[in-house]
PDB file of C-alpha atoms in Angstrom:
ATOM      1  CA  MET A   1     -44.499  -3.094 -18.296  1.00 46.00           C
ATOM      2  CA  ALA A   2     -44.352  -3.777 -14.677  1.00 43.00           C
ATOM      3  CA  ALA A   3     -42.684  -7.451 -14.757  1.00 41.00           C
ATOM      4  CA  GLU A   4     -40.432  -5.717 -17.118  1.00 44.00           C
ATOM      5  CA  ALA A   5     -39.800  -3.044 -14.222  1.00 39.00           C
ATOM      6  CA  VAL A   6     -39.906  -5.755 -12.160  1.00 35.00           C
ATOM      7  CA  THR A   7     -36.444  -7.784 -14.261  1.00 38.00           C
ATOM      8  CA  ALA A   8     -34.452  -4.302 -14.956  1.00 40.00           C
ATOM      9  CA  ALA A   9     -34.874  -2.895 -11.225  1.00 41.00           C
ATOM     10  CA  ALA A  10     -33.036  -6.938 -10.484  1.00 45.00           C
ATOM     11  CA  THR A  11     -30.383  -6.794 -13.180  1.00 57.00           C
ATOM     12  CA  ALA A  12     -28.928  -3.264 -12.764  1.00 70.00           C
ATOM     13  CA  PRO A  13     -25.279  -2.550 -11.005  1.00 81.00           C
ATOM     14  CA  LEU A  14     -25.818  -1.839  -7.683  1.00 89.00           C
ATOM     15  CA  ARG A  15     -25.038   1.849  -6.904  1.00 93.00           C
ATOM     16  CA  ILE A  16     -22.612   2.576  -4.146  1.00 92.00           C
ATOM     17  CA  ALA A  17     -22.007   5.660  -2.037  1.00 88.00           C
ATOM     18  CA  LEU A  18     -18.948   6.097  -3.781  1.00 92.00           C
ATOM     19  CA  SER A  19     -17.026   8.225  -6.345  1.00 94.00           C
ATOM     20  CA  LEU A  20     -14.644   6.874  -9.279  1.00 93.00           C
ATOM     21  CA  ARG A  21     -11.836   9.147  -7.845  1.00 95.00           C
ATOM     22  CA  GLU A  22     -12.717   7.991  -4.140  1.00 95.00           C
ATOM     23  CA  LEU A  23     -11.920   4.540  -5.727  1.00 95.00           C
ATOM     24  CA  VAL A  24      -8.728   5.665  -7.375  1.00 95.00           C
ATOM     25  CA  ALA A  25      -8.032   7.223  -4.010  1.00 96.00           C
ATOM     26  CA  GLU A  26      -8.106   3.706  -2.514  1.00 96.00           C
ATOM     27  CA  PHE A  27      -6.163   2.239  -4.312  1.00 96.00           C
ATOM     28  CA  LEU A  28      -3.576   5.153  -4.109  1.00 95.00           C
ATOM     29  CA  ASP A  29      -3.685   5.556  -1.019  1.00 95.00           C
ATOM     30  CA  HIS A  30      -3.666   1.489   0.653  1.00 95.00           C
ATOM     31  CA  GLY A  31      -2.186  -0.496  -2.460  1.00 94.00           C
ATOM     32  CA  ARG A  32      -5.609  -1.887  -2.516  1.00 95.00           C
ATOM     33  CA  LEU A  33      -9.576  -2.057  -1.929  1.00 96.00           C
ATOM     34  CA  VAL A  34     -10.664  -0.646   1.334  1.00 96.00           C
ATOM     35  CA  SER A  35     -14.287  -0.066   1.401  1.00 95.00           C
ATOM     36  CA  THR A  36     -15.221  -3.823   0.340  1.00 95.00           C
ATOM     37  CA  GLU A  37     -18.039  -3.288   2.699  1.00 94.00           C
ATOM     38  CA  ALA A  38     -19.689  -0.304   0.272  1.00 94.00           C
ATOM     39  CA  PHE A  39     -19.611  -3.115  -2.416  1.00 95.00           C
ATOM     40  CA  GLY A  40     -21.152  -5.891  -0.491  1.00 95.00           C
ATOM     41  CA  LEU A  41     -18.237  -8.320   0.343  1.00 96.00           C
ATOM     42  CA  ASP A  42     -16.630  -8.885   3.649  1.00 97.00           C
ATOM     43  CA  PRO A  43     -12.609 -10.049   3.450  1.00 96.00           C
ATOM     44  CA  GLY A  44     -13.697 -12.152   6.425  1.00 97.00           C
ATOM     45  CA  TRP A  45     -16.142 -14.519   4.262  1.00 97.00           C
ATOM     46  CA  ASP A  46     -14.737 -17.157   2.613  1.00 97.00           C
ATOM     47  CA  LEU A  47     -15.723 -18.151  -1.159  1.00 97.00           C
ATOM     48  CA  ASP A  48     -18.670 -20.104  -0.699  1.00 96.00           C
ATOM     49  CA  THR A  49     -20.176 -17.398   2.136  1.00 98.00           C
ATOM     50  CA  ALA A  50     -19.407 -14.573  -0.956  1.00 97.00           C
ATOM     51  CA  LEU A  51     -21.064 -17.028  -3.718  1.00 97.00           C
ATOM     52  CA  ALA A  52     -24.486 -17.396  -0.703  1.00 97.00           C
ATOM     53  CA  HIS A  53     -24.415 -13.263  -1.108  1.00 96.00           C
ATOM     54  CA  GLY A  54     -24.563 -13.196  -4.502  1.00 95.00           C
ATOM     55  CA  TRP A  55     -21.228 -12.847  -5.982  1.00 96.00           C
ATOM     56  CA  GLN A  56     -20.857 -15.177  -9.212  1.00 96.00           C
ATOM     57  CA  ARG A  57     -17.454 -16.749 -10.414  1.00 95.00           C
ATOM     58  CA  ALA A  58     -15.705 -14.961 -12.763  1.00 93.00           C
ATOM     59  CA  GLY A  59     -14.479 -18.256 -14.857  1.00 79.00           C
ATOM     60  CA  LEU A  60     -16.369 -21.579 -15.335  1.00 66.00           C
ATOM     61  CA  GLU A  61     -13.531 -23.986 -13.686  1.00 76.00           C
ATOM     62  CA  PRO A  62     -13.303 -23.709 -10.215  1.00 79.00           C
ATOM     63  CA  GLY A  63      -9.791 -24.554  -8.833  1.00 87.00           C
ATOM     64  CA  ALA A  64      -7.394 -22.963  -5.612  1.00 91.00           C
ATOM     65  CA  ALA A  65      -7.151 -19.370  -7.231  1.00 92.00           C
ATOM     66  CA  GLU A  66     -10.656 -17.730  -8.568  1.00 95.00           C
ATOM     67  CA  GLN A  67     -12.240 -14.710  -8.878  1.00 96.00           C
ATOM     68  CA  LEU A  68     -15.779 -13.716  -8.339  1.00 97.00           C
ATOM     69  CA  GLU A  69     -17.519 -10.865  -9.226  1.00 97.00           C
ATOM     70  CA  ARG A  70     -20.170  -8.473  -9.084  1.00 96.00           C
ATOM     71  CA  GLU A  71     -21.495  -5.323 -11.660  1.00 96.00           C
ATOM     72  CA  VAL A  72     -21.780  -1.815  -9.417  1.00 96.00           C
ATOM     73  CA  ALA A  73     -21.800   1.660 -10.215  1.00 94.00           C
ATOM     74  CA  LEU A  74     -20.062   4.520  -8.740  1.00 94.00           C
ATOM     75  CA  ARG A  75     -20.801   8.736  -8.918  1.00 90.00           C
ATOM     76  CA  HIS A  76     -19.176  10.061 -11.692  1.00 89.00           C
ATOM     77  CA  ARG A  77     -19.497  13.759 -12.474  1.00 86.00           C
ATOM     78  CA  GLY A  78     -23.002  13.857 -11.436  1.00 84.00           C
ATOM     79  CA  GLY A  79     -24.314  10.011 -12.603  1.00 89.00           C
ATOM     80  CA  TRP A  80     -23.353   6.817 -11.988  1.00 92.00           C
ATOM     81  CA  ARG A  81     -20.169   5.081 -13.663  1.00 91.00           C
ATOM     82  CA  PRO A  82     -20.714   1.451 -14.203  1.00 93.00           C
ATOM     83  CA  LEU A  83     -17.779  -1.140 -12.807  1.00 95.00           C
ATOM     84  CA  THR A  84     -17.246  -4.496 -12.237  1.00 97.00           C
ATOM     85  CA  VAL A  85     -15.486  -5.892  -8.815  1.00 97.00           C
ATOM     86  CA  LYS A  86     -13.614  -9.717  -8.646  1.00 97.00           C
ATOM     87  CA  PRO A  87     -12.271 -10.215  -5.645  1.00 97.00           C
ATOM     88  CA  PHE A  88      -9.488 -12.557  -5.754  1.00 96.00           C
ATOM     89  CA  TYR A  89      -9.384 -15.968  -3.515  1.00 96.00           C
ATOM     90  CA  LEU A  90      -6.768 -18.406  -2.886  1.00 96.00           C
ATOM     91  CA  ARG A  91      -8.221 -22.032  -1.179  1.00 95.00           C
ATOM     92  CA  GLY A  92     -11.145 -20.184  -0.246  1.00 95.00           C
ATOM     93  CA  ARG A  93      -9.634 -17.249   1.414  1.00 96.00           C
ATOM     94  CA  TYR A  94     -10.068 -13.046   0.423  1.00 97.00           C
ATOM     95  CA  LEU A  95      -6.564 -11.671  -0.647  1.00 96.00           C
ATOM     96  CA  GLY A  96      -7.855  -8.760  -2.567  1.00 96.00           C
ATOM     97  CA  ALA A  97      -9.915  -7.331  -5.663  1.00 97.00           C
ATOM     98  CA  SER A  98      -9.296  -5.860  -8.752  1.00 97.00           C
ATOM     99  CA  VAL A  99     -11.864  -3.494 -10.479  1.00 97.00           C
ATOM    100  CA  ALA A 100     -12.721  -3.765 -14.586  1.00 96.00           C
ATOM    101  CA  LEU A 101     -14.045  -0.348 -15.695  1.00 93.00           C
ATOM    102  CA  TRP A 102     -16.385  -0.299 -18.793  1.00 85.00           C
ATOM    103  CA  PRO A 103     -16.634   1.559 -21.108  1.00 82.00           C
ATOM    104  CA  GLY A 104     -13.677   3.500 -19.111  1.00 88.00           C
ATOM    105  CA  LEU A 105     -12.529   6.321 -18.218  1.00 94.00           C
ATOM    106  CA  PRO A 106     -10.069   8.785 -20.095  1.00 95.00           C
ATOM    107  CA  LEU A 107      -6.507   8.178 -18.877  1.00 96.00           C
ATOM    108  CA  ALA A 108      -5.471  11.536 -18.483  1.00 96.00           C
ATOM    109  CA  GLN A 109      -8.385  12.207 -15.762  1.00 95.00           C
ATOM    110  CA  ALA A 110      -7.047   9.164 -14.151  1.00 96.00           C
ATOM    111  CA  LEU A 111      -3.342  10.246 -14.408  1.00 96.00           C
ATOM    112  CA  ALA A 112      -3.745  13.774 -13.574  1.00 96.00           C
ATOM    113  CA  TRP A 113      -5.909  12.147 -10.043  1.00 95.00           C
ATOM    114  CA  VAL A 114      -2.500  10.054  -9.559  1.00 96.00           C
ATOM    115  CA  ALA A 115      -0.612  13.155  -9.797  1.00 95.00           C
ATOM    116  CA  ALA A 116      -2.486  15.363  -7.128  1.00 96.00           C
ATOM    117  CA  ARG A 117      -3.131  12.581  -4.453  1.00 95.00           C
ATOM    118  CA  ALA A 118       0.637  11.078  -4.976  1.00 93.00           C
ATOM    119  CA  PRO A 119       2.774  13.504  -6.260  1.00 93.00           C
ATOM    120  CA  ALA A 120       5.922  11.491  -5.616  1.00 92.00           C
ATOM    121  CA  ALA A 121       4.857   8.250  -6.918  1.00 93.00           C
ATOM    122  CA  LYS A 122       7.143   5.885  -8.490  1.00 93.00           C
ATOM    123  CA  ILE A 123       5.409   5.338 -12.402  1.00 94.00           C
ATOM    124  CA  GLU A 124       6.539   2.632 -14.488  1.00 95.00           C
ATOM    125  CA  TRP A 125       5.701   2.532 -18.056  1.00 96.00           C
ATOM    126  CA  PHE A 126       4.561  -0.869 -19.906  1.00 96.00           C
ATOM    127  CA  ARG A 127       3.033  -1.532 -23.504  1.00 94.00           C
ATOM    128  CA  PHE A 128       1.607  -4.723 -25.191  1.00 89.00           C
ATOM    129  CA  ASP A 129       2.085  -5.234 -28.883  1.00 82.00           C
ATOM    130  CA  GLY A 130       2.222  -1.405 -29.956  1.00 84.00           C
ATOM    131  CA  ALA A 131       0.898   1.735 -29.030  1.00 87.00           C
ATOM    132  CA  ASP A 132      -2.883   0.785 -27.954  1.00 91.00           C
ATOM    133  CA  GLN A 133      -2.357  -0.834 -25.046  1.00 93.00           C
ATOM    134  CA  GLY A 134      -0.376  -0.565 -21.855  1.00 95.00           C
ATOM    135  CA  ALA A 135      -0.003   0.052 -18.139  1.00 96.00           C
ATOM    136  CA  ALA A 136       1.077   2.027 -15.216  1.00 96.00           C
ATOM    137  CA  LEU A 137       2.480   0.788 -12.454  1.00 97.00           C
ATOM    138  CA  LEU A 138       2.566   2.623  -9.321  1.00 96.00           C
ATOM    139  CA  ASP A 139       5.152   2.398  -6.362  1.00 95.00           C
ATOM    140  CA  GLY A 140       5.569  -1.448  -7.679  1.00 95.00           C
ATOM    141  CA  ARG A 141       2.350  -2.489  -6.713  1.00 95.00           C
ATOM    142  CA  VAL A 142      -0.733  -0.964  -8.134  1.00 97.00           C
ATOM    143  CA  GLY A 143      -1.736  -1.213 -11.771  1.00 97.00           C
ATOM    144  CA  LEU A 144      -3.429   1.114 -14.349  1.00 97.00           C
ATOM    145  CA  HIS A 145      -4.845  -0.567 -17.521  1.00 97.00           C
ATOM    146  CA  PHE A 146      -5.379   1.544 -20.473  1.00 96.00           C
ATOM    147  CA  ARG A 147      -6.406   0.817 -24.353  1.00 95.00           C
ATOM    148  CA  ARG A 148      -6.776   3.202 -26.592  1.00 95.00           C
ATOM    149  CA  ARG A 149     -10.056   3.842 -28.192  1.00 94.00           C
ATOM    150  CA  GLY A 150      -9.874   6.176 -31.067  1.00 93.00           C
ATOM    151  CA  ARG A 151      -7.476   9.175 -30.565  1.00 95.00           C
ATOM    152  CA  ARG A 152      -7.725   8.709 -26.718  1.00 96.00           C
ATOM    153  CA  PHE A 153      -6.392   6.476 -23.983  1.00 97.00           C
ATOM    154  CA  PHE A 154      -8.752   4.674 -20.876  1.00 97.00           C
ATOM    155  CA  LEU A 155      -8.261   3.424 -17.898  1.00 97.00           C
ATOM    156  CA  ASP A 156     -10.130   0.405 -17.995  1.00 95.00           C
ATOM    157  CA  GLY A 157      -8.682  -1.729 -15.349  1.00 96.00           C
ATOM    158  CA  LEU A 158      -7.366  -1.162 -11.991  1.00 96.00           C
ATOM    159  CA  ASP A 159      -5.257  -3.840 -10.170  1.00 96.00           C
ATOM    160  CA  ALA A 160      -2.820  -4.257  -6.901  1.00 96.00           C
ATOM    161  CA  SER A 161      -0.787  -7.124  -5.475  1.00 95.00           C
ATOM    162  CA  LEU A 162      -1.864  -9.993  -3.613  1.00 94.00           C
ATOM    163  CA  PRO A 163       0.045 -10.879  -0.564  1.00 92.00           C
ATOM    164  CA  ALA A 164       0.506 -14.393   0.131  1.00 92.00           C
ATOM    165  CA  PRO A 165       3.208 -16.562   2.198  1.00 91.00           C
ATOM    166  CA  ALA A 166       6.278 -17.579   0.452  1.00 91.00           C
ATOM    167  CA  ASP A 167       5.863 -21.185   0.539  1.00 92.00           C
ATOM    168  CA  ASP A 168       2.566 -21.148  -0.550  1.00 93.00           C
ATOM    169  CA  PRO A 169       1.650 -24.253  -2.809  1.00 92.00           C
ATOM    170  CA  ASP A 170      -0.313 -22.701  -5.313  1.00 93.00           C
ATOM    171  CA  LEU A 171       1.117 -18.306  -4.885  1.00 92.00           C
ATOM    172  CA  PRO A 172       4.033 -18.732  -3.595  1.00 93.00           C
ATOM    173  CA  GLY A 173       5.152 -14.634  -1.939  1.00 92.00           C
ATOM    174  CA  GLY A 174       1.659 -14.060  -3.618  1.00 93.00           C
ATOM    175  CA  LEU A 175       1.299 -12.001  -6.782  1.00 93.00           C
ATOM    176  CA  ASP A 176       3.496  -9.185  -7.529  1.00 94.00           C
ATOM    177  CA  ASN A 177       2.198  -7.017  -9.792  1.00 94.00           C
ATOM    178  CA  GLY A 178       5.650  -5.965 -11.173  1.00 93.00           C
ATOM    179  CA  ARG A 179       6.581  -9.041 -11.892  1.00 93.00           C
ATOM    180  CA  TRP A 180       3.734  -9.654 -13.331  1.00 93.00           C
ATOM    181  CA  LEU A 181       3.044  -6.775 -16.053  1.00 94.00           C
ATOM    182  CA  ARG A 182       6.727  -7.120 -16.757  1.00 94.00           C
ATOM    183  CA  SER A 183       5.744 -10.897 -18.345  1.00 94.00           C
ATOM    184  CA  LEU A 184       3.078  -9.788 -20.059  1.00 93.00           C
ATOM    185  CA  MET A 185       4.078  -6.578 -21.544  1.00 94.00           C
ATOM    186  CA  ALA A 186       7.238  -4.341 -22.617  1.00 93.00           C
ATOM    187  CA  PRO A 187       8.738  -1.932 -20.484  1.00 94.00           C
ATOM    188  CA  CYS A 188       8.253   1.445 -22.373  1.00 92.00           C
ATOM    189  CA  ASP A 189       9.915   4.223 -19.984  1.00 88.00           C
ATOM    190  CA  ARG A 190      10.929   6.450 -22.917  1.00 88.00           C
ATOM    191  CA  TRP A 191       9.072   8.720 -24.818  1.00 88.00           C
ATOM    192  CA  PRO A 192      11.409   7.914 -27.930  1.00 90.00           C
ATOM    193  CA  GLU A 193       9.649   4.316 -27.701  1.00 92.00           C
ATOM    194  CA  TRP A 194       6.492   5.744 -27.765  1.00 92.00           C
ATOM    195  CA  ARG A 195       6.563   7.675 -30.062  1.00 92.00           C
ATOM    196  CA  ALA A 196       8.287   5.249 -32.495  1.00 93.00           C
ATOM    197  CA  ALA A 197       5.097   2.494 -31.408  1.00 93.00           C
ATOM    198  CA  ALA A 198       2.597   5.290 -32.602  1.00 93.00           C
ATOM    199  CA  ALA A 199       4.134   5.841 -35.814  1.00 94.00           C
ATOM    200  CA  GLN A 200       4.342   2.518 -36.598  1.00 93.00           C
ATOM    201  CA  ASP A 201       0.320   2.136 -35.602  1.00 92.00           C
ATOM    202  CA  PRO A 202      -1.984   1.692 -38.389  1.00 92.00           C
ATOM    203  CA  HIS A 203      -4.125   4.642 -37.248  1.00 93.00           C
ATOM    204  CA  PRO A 204      -0.894   6.589 -36.803  1.00 94.00           C
ATOM    205  CA  ARG A 205      -2.322   9.769 -36.223  1.00 95.00           C
ATOM    206  CA  ALA A 206      -4.996   9.112 -34.006  1.00 96.00           C
ATOM    207  CA  ALA A 207      -2.541   6.966 -31.728  1.00 95.00           C
ATOM    208  CA  ALA A 208      -0.199  10.345 -31.699  1.00 95.00           C
ATOM    209  CA  GLN A 209      -3.458  12.358 -30.402  1.00 96.00           C
ATOM    210  CA  ALA A 210      -3.761   9.875 -28.034  1.00 95.00           C
ATOM    211  CA  LEU A 211      -0.383  10.396 -26.811  1.00 94.00           C
ATOM    212  CA  ARG A 212      -0.338  14.346 -26.580  1.00 93.00           C
ATOM    213  CA  GLU A 213      -3.017  13.885 -24.206  1.00 94.00           C
ATOM    214  CA  ILE A 214      -1.180  12.438 -21.435  1.00 93.00           C
ATOM    215  CA  ALA A 215       2.223  13.425 -22.678  1.00 90.00           C
ATOM    216  CA  LEU A 216       2.730  15.574 -19.530  1.00 89.00           C
ATOM    217  CA  HIS A 217       3.119  12.162 -17.135  1.00 90.00           C
ATOM    218  CA  LEU A 218       4.805  10.158 -19.603  1.00 87.00           C
ATOM    219  CA  PRO A 219       8.869  10.283 -18.958  1.00 81.00           C
ATOM    220  CA  ARG A 220      10.658  12.569 -21.517  1.00 71.00           C
ATOM    221  CA  ARG A 221      13.930  11.551 -21.683  1.00 61.00           C
TER     222      ARG A 221
END
């Protein structure tokens, strides 16, 4: 039993003295993850140094662009919510980080935080192949990625544009989040388009219910 307890402690996500709401606020306010040191990450480290400090490669094939990852837990509603932090490196130099949430945060809750924190933010909506997966782009740089499970949408990822020189040989101009989303998904800034997509879903009632929960935040034109 003692050995099992030690193993569980070693594999448990690192607990961070930061709330999930505060994490979302960092992306809204700064367009990036700011409290990197709280996650045991120094932006001044190169990739090899980050690996030496316990970060793991997110992919199997090393290349000019690489992502690392670490599982952590943040405070949320009196408990702890697990997530994965994924720093991005270009030729070994840190550029920024994204976050993957599991099992996810209700999208309606995240959108309420956005409305309270950044009421003037410009929101562009995208959907991927139907009404069960999409993204909201805030002020052209921060992406809220979501998918539907049952009758609700859940936020399952946060990312942001990444800077790089215009003449960079591997990532010219950096990663423009808006351009990247437009290459993956269809813009969907009209309420009738969302309703039509929900009606064609294999589970139209569940899709319609999920849309009703976030209807306040969707464009009504």
